[in-house]
Short mmCIF file of C-alpha atoms and ligand atoms in Angstrom, two decimals:
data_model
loop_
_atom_site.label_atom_id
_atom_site.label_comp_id
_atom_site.label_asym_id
_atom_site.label_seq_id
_atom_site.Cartn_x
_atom_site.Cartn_y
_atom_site.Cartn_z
CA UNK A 1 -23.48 37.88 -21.32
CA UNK A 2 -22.00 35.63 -23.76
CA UNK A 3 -19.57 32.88 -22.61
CA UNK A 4 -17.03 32.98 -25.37
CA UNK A 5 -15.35 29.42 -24.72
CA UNK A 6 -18.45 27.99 -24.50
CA UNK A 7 -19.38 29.34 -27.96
CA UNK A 8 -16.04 28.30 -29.03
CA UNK A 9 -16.71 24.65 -27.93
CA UNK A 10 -19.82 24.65 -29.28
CA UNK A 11 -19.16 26.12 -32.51
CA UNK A 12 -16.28 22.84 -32.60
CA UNK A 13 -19.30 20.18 -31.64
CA UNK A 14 -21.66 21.71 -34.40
CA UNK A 15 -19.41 21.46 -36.97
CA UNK A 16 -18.85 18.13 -36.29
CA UNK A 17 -22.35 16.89 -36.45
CA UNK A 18 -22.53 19.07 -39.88
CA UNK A 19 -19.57 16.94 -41.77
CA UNK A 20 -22.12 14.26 -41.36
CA UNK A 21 -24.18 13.17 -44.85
CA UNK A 22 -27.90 12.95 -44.41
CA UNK A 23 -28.89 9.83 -42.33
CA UNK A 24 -25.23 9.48 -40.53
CA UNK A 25 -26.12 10.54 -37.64
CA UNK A 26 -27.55 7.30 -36.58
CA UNK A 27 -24.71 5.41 -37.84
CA UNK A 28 -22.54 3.48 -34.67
CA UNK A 29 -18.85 3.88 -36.36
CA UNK A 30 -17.31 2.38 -33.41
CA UNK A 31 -18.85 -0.70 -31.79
CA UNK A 32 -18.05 0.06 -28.27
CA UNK A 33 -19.59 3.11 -28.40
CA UNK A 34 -23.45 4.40 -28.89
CA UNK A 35 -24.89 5.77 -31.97
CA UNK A 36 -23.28 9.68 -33.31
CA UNK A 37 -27.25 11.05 -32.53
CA UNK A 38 -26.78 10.22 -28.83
CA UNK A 39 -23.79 12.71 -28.32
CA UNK A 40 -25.99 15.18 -30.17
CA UNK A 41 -28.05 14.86 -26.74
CA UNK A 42 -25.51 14.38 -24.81
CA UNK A 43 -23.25 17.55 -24.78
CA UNK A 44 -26.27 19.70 -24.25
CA UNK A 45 -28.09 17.47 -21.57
CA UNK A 46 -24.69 17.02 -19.85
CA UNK A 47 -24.52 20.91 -19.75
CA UNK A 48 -28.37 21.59 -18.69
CA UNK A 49 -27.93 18.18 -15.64
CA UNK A 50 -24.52 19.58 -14.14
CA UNK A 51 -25.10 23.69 -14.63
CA UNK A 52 -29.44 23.59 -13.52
CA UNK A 53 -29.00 20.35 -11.51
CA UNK A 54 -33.17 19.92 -12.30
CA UNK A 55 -35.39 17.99 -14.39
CA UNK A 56 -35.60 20.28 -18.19
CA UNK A 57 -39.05 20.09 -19.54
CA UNK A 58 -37.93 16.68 -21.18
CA UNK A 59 -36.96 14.76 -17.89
CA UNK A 60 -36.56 11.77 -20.12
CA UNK A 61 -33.65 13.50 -22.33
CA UNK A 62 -32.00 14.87 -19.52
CA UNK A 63 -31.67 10.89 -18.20
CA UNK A 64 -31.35 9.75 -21.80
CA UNK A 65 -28.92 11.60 -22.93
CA UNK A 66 -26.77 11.53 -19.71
CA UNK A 67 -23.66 9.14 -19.68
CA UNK A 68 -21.75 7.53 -22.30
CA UNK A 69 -20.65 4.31 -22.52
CA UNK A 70 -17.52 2.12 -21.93
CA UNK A 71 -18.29 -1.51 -21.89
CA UNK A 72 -15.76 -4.63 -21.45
CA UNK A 73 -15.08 -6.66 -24.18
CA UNK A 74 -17.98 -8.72 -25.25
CA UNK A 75 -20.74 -6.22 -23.83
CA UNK A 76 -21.47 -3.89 -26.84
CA UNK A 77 -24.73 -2.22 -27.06
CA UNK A 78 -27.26 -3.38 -29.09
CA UNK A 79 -29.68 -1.19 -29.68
CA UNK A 80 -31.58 -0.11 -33.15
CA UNK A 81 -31.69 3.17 -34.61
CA UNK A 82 -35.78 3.40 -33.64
CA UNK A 83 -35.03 3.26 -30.18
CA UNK A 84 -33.50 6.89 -30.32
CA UNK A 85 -35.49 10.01 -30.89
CA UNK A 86 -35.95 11.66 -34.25
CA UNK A 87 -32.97 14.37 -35.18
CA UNK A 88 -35.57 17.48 -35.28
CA UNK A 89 -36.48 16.24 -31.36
CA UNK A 90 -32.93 16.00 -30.31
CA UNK A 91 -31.82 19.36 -31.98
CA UNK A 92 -35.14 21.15 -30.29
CA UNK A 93 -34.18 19.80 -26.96
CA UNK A 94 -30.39 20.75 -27.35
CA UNK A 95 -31.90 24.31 -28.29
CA UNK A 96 -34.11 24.80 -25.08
CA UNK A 97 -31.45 23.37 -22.88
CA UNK A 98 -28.62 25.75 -24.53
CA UNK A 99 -30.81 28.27 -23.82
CA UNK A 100 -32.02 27.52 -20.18
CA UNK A 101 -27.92 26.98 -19.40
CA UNK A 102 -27.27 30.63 -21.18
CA UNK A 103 -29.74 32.11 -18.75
CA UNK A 104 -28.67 30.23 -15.66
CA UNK A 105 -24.84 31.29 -16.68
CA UNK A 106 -26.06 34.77 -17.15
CA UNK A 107 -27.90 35.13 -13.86
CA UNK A 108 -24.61 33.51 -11.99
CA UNK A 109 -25.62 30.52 -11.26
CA UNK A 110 -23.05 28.47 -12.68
CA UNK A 111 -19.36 28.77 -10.14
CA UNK A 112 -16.20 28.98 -12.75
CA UNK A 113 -15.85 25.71 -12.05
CA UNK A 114 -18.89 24.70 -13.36
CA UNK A 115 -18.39 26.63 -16.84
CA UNK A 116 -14.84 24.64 -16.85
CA UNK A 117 -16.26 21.37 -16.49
CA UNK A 118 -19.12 22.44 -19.36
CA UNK A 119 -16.50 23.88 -21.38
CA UNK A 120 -13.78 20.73 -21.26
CA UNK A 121 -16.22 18.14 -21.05
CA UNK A 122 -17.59 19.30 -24.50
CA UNK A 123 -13.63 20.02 -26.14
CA UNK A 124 -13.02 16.36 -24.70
CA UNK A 125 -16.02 15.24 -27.41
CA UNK A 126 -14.92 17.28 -30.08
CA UNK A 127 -11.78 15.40 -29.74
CA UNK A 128 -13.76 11.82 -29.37
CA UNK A 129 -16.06 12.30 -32.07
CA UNK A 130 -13.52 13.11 -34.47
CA UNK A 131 -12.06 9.50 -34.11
CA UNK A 132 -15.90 8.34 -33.90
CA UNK A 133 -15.96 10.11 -36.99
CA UNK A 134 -12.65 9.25 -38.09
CA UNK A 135 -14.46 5.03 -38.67
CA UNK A 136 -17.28 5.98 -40.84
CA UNK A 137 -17.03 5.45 -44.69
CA UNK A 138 -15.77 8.62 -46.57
CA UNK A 139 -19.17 8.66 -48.59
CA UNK A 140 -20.66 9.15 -45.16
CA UNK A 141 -18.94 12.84 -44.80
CA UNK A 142 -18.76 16.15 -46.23
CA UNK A 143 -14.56 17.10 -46.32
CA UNK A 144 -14.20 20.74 -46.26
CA UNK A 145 -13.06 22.30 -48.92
CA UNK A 146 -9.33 23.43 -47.60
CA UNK A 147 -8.80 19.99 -46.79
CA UNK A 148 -4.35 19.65 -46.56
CA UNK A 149 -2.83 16.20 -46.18
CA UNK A 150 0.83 17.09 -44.97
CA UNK A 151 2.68 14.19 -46.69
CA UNK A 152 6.59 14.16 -46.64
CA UNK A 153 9.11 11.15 -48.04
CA UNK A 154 11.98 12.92 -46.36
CA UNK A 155 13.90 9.81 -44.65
CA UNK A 156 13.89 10.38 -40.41
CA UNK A 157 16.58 8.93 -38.48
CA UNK A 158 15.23 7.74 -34.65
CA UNK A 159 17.61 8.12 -32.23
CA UNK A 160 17.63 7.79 -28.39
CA UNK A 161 18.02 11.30 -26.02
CA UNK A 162 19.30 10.67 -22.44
CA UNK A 163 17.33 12.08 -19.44
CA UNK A 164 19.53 13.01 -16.61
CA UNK A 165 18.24 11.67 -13.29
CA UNK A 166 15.93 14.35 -11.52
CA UNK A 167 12.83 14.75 -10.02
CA UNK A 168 9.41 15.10 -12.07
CA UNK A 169 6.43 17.29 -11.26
CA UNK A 170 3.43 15.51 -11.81
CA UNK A 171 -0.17 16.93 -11.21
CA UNK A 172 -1.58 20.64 -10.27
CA UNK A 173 -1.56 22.84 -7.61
CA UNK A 174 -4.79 23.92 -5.63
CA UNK A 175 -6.59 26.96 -5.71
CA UNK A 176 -4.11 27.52 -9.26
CA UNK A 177 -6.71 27.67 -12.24
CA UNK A 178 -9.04 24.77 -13.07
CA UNK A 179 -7.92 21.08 -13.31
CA UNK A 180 -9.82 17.90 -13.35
CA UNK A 181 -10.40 15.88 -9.99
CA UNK A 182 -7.64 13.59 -10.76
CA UNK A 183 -4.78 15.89 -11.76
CA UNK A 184 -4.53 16.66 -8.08
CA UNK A 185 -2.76 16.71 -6.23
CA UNK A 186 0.78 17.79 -7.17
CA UNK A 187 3.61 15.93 -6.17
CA UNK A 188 7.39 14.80 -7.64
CA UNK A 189 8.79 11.91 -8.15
CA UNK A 190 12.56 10.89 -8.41
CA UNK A 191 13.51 9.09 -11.07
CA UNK A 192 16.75 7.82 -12.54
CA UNK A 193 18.60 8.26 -16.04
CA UNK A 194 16.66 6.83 -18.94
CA UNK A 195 16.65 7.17 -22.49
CA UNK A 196 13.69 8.27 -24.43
CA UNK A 197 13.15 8.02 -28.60
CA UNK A 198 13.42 11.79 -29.94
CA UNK A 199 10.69 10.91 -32.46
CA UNK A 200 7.55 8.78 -32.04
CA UNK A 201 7.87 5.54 -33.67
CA UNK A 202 6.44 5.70 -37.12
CA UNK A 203 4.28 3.42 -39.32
CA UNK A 204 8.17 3.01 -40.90
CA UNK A 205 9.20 1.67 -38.34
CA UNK A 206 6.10 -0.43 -36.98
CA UNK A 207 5.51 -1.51 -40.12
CA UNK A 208 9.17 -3.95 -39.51
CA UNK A 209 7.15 -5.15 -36.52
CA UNK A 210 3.99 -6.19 -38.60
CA UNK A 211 6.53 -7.95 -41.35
CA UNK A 212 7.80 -9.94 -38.58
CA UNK A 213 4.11 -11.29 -37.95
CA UNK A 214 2.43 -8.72 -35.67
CA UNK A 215 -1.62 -7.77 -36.20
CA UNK A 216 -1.28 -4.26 -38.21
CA UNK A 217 -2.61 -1.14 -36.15
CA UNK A 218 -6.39 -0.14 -36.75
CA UNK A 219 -5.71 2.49 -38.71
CA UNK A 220 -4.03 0.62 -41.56
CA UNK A 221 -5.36 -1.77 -44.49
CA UNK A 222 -3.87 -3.46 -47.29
CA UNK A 223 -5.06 -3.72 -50.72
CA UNK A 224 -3.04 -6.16 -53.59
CA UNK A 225 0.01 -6.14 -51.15
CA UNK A 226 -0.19 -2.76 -50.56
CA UNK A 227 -0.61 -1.03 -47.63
CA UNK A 228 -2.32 2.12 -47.01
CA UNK A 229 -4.23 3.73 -43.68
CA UNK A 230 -7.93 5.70 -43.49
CA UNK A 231 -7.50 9.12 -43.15
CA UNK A 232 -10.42 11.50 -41.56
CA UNK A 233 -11.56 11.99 -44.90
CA UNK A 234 -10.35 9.21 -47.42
CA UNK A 235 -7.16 7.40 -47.72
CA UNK A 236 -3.68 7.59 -48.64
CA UNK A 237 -0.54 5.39 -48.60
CA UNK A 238 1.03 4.25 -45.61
CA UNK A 239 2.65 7.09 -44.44
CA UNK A 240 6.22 5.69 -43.41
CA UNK A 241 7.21 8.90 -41.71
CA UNK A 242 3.88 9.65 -40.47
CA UNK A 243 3.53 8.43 -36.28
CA UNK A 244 1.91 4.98 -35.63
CA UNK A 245 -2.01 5.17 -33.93
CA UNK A 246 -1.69 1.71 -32.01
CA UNK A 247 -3.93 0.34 -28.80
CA UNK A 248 -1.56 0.50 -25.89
CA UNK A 249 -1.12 -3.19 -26.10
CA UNK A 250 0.27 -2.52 -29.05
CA UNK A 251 2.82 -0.15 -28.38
CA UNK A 252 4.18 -2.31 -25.55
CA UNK A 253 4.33 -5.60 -27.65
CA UNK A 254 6.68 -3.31 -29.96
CA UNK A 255 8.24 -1.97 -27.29
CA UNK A 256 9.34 -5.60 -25.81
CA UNK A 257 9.69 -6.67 -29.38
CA UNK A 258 12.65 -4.01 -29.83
CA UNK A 259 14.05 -4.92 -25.96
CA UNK A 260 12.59 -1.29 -24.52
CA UNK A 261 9.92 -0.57 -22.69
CA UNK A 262 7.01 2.40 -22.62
CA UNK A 263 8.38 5.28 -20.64
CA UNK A 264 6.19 5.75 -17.24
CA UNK A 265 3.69 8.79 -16.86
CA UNK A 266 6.65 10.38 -14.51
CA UNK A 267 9.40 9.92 -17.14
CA UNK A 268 6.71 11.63 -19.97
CA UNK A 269 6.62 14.06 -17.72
CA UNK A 270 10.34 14.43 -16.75
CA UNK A 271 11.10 14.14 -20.66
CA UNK A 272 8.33 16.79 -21.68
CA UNK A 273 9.04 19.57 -19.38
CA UNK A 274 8.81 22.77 -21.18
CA UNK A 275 8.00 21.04 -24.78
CA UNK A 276 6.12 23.16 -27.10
CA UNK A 277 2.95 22.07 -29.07
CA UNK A 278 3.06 21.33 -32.38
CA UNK A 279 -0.10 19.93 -34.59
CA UNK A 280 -2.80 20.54 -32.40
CA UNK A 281 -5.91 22.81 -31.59
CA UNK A 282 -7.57 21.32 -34.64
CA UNK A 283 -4.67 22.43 -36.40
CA UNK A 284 -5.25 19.62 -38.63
CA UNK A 285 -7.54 16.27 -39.51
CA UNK A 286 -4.54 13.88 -39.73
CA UNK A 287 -0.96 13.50 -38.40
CA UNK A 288 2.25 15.21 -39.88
CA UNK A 289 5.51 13.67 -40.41
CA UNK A 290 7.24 12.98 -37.14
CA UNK A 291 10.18 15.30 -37.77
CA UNK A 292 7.95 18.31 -38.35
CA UNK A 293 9.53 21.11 -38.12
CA UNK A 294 13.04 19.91 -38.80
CA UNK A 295 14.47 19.89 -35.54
CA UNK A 296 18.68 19.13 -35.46
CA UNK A 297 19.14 19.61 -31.15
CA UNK A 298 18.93 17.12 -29.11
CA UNK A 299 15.00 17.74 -28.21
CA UNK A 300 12.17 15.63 -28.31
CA UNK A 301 10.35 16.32 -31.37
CA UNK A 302 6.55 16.79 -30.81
CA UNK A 303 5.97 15.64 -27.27
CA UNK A 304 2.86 17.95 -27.20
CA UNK A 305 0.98 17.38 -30.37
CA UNK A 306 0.72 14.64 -33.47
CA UNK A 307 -0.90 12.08 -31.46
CA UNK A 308 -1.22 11.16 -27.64
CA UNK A 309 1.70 9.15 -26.30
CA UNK A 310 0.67 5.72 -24.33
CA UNK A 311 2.33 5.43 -21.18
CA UNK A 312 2.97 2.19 -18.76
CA UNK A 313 1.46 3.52 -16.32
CA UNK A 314 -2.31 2.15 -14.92
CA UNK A 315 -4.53 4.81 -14.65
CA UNK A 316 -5.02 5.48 -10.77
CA UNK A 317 -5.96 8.51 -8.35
CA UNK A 318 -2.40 10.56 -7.14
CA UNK A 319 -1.73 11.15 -3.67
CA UNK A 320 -4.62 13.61 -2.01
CA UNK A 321 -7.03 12.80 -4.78
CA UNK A 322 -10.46 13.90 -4.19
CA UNK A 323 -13.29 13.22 -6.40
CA UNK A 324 -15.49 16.51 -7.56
CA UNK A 325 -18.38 16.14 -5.25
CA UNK A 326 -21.04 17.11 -8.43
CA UNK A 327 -19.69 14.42 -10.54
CA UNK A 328 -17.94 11.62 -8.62
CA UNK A 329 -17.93 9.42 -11.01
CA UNK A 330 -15.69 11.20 -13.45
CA UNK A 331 -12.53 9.78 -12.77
CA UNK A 332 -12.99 6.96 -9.94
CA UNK A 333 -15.33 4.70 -11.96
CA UNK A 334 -12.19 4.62 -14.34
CA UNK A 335 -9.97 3.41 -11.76
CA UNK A 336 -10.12 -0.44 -11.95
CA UNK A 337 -6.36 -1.09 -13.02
CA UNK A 338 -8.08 -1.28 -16.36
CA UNK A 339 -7.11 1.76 -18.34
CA UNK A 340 -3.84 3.35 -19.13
CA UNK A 341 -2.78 7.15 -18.79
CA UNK A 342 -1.74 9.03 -22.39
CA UNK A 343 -0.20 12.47 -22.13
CA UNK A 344 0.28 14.93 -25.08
CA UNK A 345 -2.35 15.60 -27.23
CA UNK A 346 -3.11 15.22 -31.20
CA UNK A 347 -4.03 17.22 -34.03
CA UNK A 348 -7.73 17.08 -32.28
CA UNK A 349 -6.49 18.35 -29.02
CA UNK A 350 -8.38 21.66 -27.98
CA UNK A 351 -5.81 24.05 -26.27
CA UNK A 352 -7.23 23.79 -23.10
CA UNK A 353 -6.14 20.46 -22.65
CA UNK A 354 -1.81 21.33 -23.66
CA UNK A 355 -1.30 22.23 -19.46
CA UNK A 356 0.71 19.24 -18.31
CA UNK A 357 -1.27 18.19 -15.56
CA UNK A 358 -3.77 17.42 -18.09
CA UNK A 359 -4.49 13.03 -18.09
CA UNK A 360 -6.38 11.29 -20.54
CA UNK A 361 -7.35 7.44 -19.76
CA UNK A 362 -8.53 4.75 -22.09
CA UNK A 363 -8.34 1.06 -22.18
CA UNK A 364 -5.14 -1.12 -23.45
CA UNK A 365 -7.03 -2.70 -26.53
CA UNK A 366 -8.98 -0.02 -27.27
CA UNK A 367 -8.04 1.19 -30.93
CA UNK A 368 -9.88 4.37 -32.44
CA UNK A 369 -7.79 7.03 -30.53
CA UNK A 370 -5.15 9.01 -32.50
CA UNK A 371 -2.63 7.58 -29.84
CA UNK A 372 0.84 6.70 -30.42
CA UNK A 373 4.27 5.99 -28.22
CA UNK A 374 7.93 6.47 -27.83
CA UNK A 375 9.76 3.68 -26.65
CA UNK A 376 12.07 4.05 -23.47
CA UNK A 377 15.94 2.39 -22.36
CA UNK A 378 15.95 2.09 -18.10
FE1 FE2 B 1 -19.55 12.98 -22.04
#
C-alpha cells in the first residue's frame, strides 16, 4: 500500500536536496543551524526512530541523525564538514530506512497518528529548508526553469479594519482529526474592539522605519545606495509593495515606533476567522504584492498566506495541554518564555498546515523565516 501524503512530502524534501549544486550539501547557510546533509538524515531517521521505535541496521544514524538544533545566542555549532558521513552513505541509509518504514506502514504498524506526525514533521522541513536554502549563494542552486517573480509597482494604501469585540476560538477539538500536542486544547477567549492593518506592512513602509535609523531586515542589502533583497533564487529590487520578512523583535520595534502594537495570538485569531489562503502550498518561491488579488471590502488581505504573521504572544502550552507521550519533547522543550507564536503561513506553507489551530514557534531575533506582521490599535 502506498501512503500518498507521505510520497507527496517526500517528493517536496527530494526536490529540495536536488536544487542543490554539487558539493552544497555540506554547506551551513544559516549559522544557528547544522549543515543541509544532516536533514538529508534526518527526515528519514526521524521517520524509521518514531514509526519502528528500534535500532535500523545503522544504530549510529538513527542517533545521528535524530534532533535538530536550536542553540542560544553565542552557542553555534562548530563542527567541520568531515565529521558528517559521505552523501552516497546518507542517501543508502535514507533508502533502507524508507523502505523498512514502507513495510512497517504496510503491515499496520504505524496508528494514523503516527503517519501524521511522519507526514507534518517532514512538510514542516520542506518549509525550513527552503529558508535554509533561501541563505546560500545563487551559484550554489539550480532555479527551475518556470521560475515567476510576481513583481507589481501598483501603489497600496494601508488602512486600519475594526474588530468588533467577541470571543475567539483558539486551539482544536479532541478526537476531531490530527493536531499537534500543543494546539490542544480548545478554548475562547473574550476580547475587546481593536483595530488590525488590512495589509501586512511592506518593505514600503518599513523601509521609512530603516531611514529613520533602524537595522534593515535580513532579507535586504544595499548596493551604491540602493537597496535590493535576496530572493530564493537571485535578487531583485526592494520590493516596496512586497510584505516585510523581519525577526519578531523587529516587527515590535516598528510596531512601538508607529505607536501600535503586535496583535495577540487571540486577536490573529479573532481577525482571521474564515480568511482564505492565498500564496501558499508552494504556490510560489517568493512573496507577492500585499494587495494580491485586488481586494476593495473591508477584509484582511492575505491573513493565510504571503508570509507568517508574528504575534505578541510567548509561546506557551493552552489550558489541558498534554504532551504526545512518543515525543515529549516536541513542544515543551520550546516553552521557556523564549519563543514567540506566528500564525498564517507563506508561500512555503504545505496545506496541511492552513487549519487554524495550526502554531508555529521560533525565537524573537531569529531572522531566516519568511515571517512578517500587521500592526494592531487596542
Ligand atoms: Fe525535525
Amino acid at each position: 500500500m502506498r501512503i500518498p501524503p507521505l510520497a507527496d512530502a517526500r517528493r517536496r524534501t527530494d526536490e529540495l536536496f536536488a536544487i542543490l549544486v554539487p558539493g552544497a550539501i555540506y554547506d551551513r547557510p544559516i549559522p544557528e543551524r547544522h549543515r543541509i546533509i544532516f536533514y538529508l538524515g534526518h527526515l528519514e531517521a526521524f521517520d524509521w526512530n518514531q514509526i519502528a521505535r528500534v535500532p535500523s541496521a545503522r544504530p549510529e544514524f538513527d542517533k545521528l541523525f535524530e534532533f535538530g538544533i536550536d542553540p542560544p545566542a553565542g552557542c553555534l555549532p562548530r563542527d567541520q564538514p568531515s565529521d558528517w558521513p559521505s552523501v552516497e552513505e546518507t542517501i543508502r541509509y535514507g533508502r533502507l530506512a524508507r523502505e523498512g518504514v514502507d513495510r512497517l506502514i504496510e503491515q499496520g504498524a504505524a496508528s494514523n497518528q503516527l503517519l501524521h506526525v511522519a507526514i507534518e514533521h517532514r512538510q514542516m522541513h520542506a518549509e525550513t529548508l527552503a529558508y535554509m536554502l533561501h541563505n546560500l549563494p545563487p551559484d550554489r542552486k539550480i532555479a527551475p526553469p518556470d521560475l515567476e517573480v510576481r513583481t507589481s509597482a501598483a501603489p497600496i494604501a494601508p488602512r486600519m479594519i475594526e474588530v468588533p469585540d467577541g470571543e475567539a476560538t483558539l486551539g482544536r477539538k479532541r478526537n476531531n482529526g490530527f493536531g499537534w500536542d500543543n494546539e490542544f486544547d480548545q478554548h475562547t477567549i473574550g476580547l475587546p474592539a481593536f483595530s488590525m492593518s488590512k495589509y501586512k506592512v511592506t518593505n514600503g513602509e518599513y523601509l521609512g522605519f530603516v531611514q529613520a535609523g533602524a537595522k534593515p531586515p535580513h532579507f535586504w542589502f544595499e548596493r551604491n545606495g540602493e537597496w535590493f533583497q535576496r530572493t530564493m533564487f537571485g535578487e531583485v529590487p526592494l520590493q516596496l509593495n512586497w510584505p516585510v520578512y523581519t525577526t519578531q523583535q523587529e516587527a515590535a520595534g516598528y510596531a512601538k515606533w508607529t505607536g501600535k502594537t503586535l496583535p495577540t495570538e487571540a486577536q490573529f485569531h479573532r481577525a482571521a476567522q474564515g480568511a482564505q489562503p492565498e500564496n501558499c502550498d508552494f504556490r510560489a518561491w517568493d512573496p507577492i504584492p500585499v494587495a494580491d488579488p485586488p481586494n476593495k471590502s473591508s477584509d484582511f488581505s492575505q491573513l493565510v498566506g504571503n508570509g507568517w504573521e508574528w504575534t505578541s504572544t510567548v509561546f506557551q502550552p493552552f489550558p489541558g495541554f498534554e504532551p504526545f507521550p512518543f515525543y515529549p519533547g516536541y513542544s515543551a522543550n520550546f516553552f521557556d518564555g523564549e519563543h514567540y507564536v506566528l500564525k498564517g503561513a507563506s508561500a512555503r506553507t504545505a496545506a496541511c498546515f492552513l487549519r487554524p489551530s495550526f502554531r508555529n514557534w521560533f525565537r524573537p531575533d531569529y531572522p531566516y523565516v519568511y515571517a512578517g506582521f500587521r500592526c494592531v490599535e487596542n
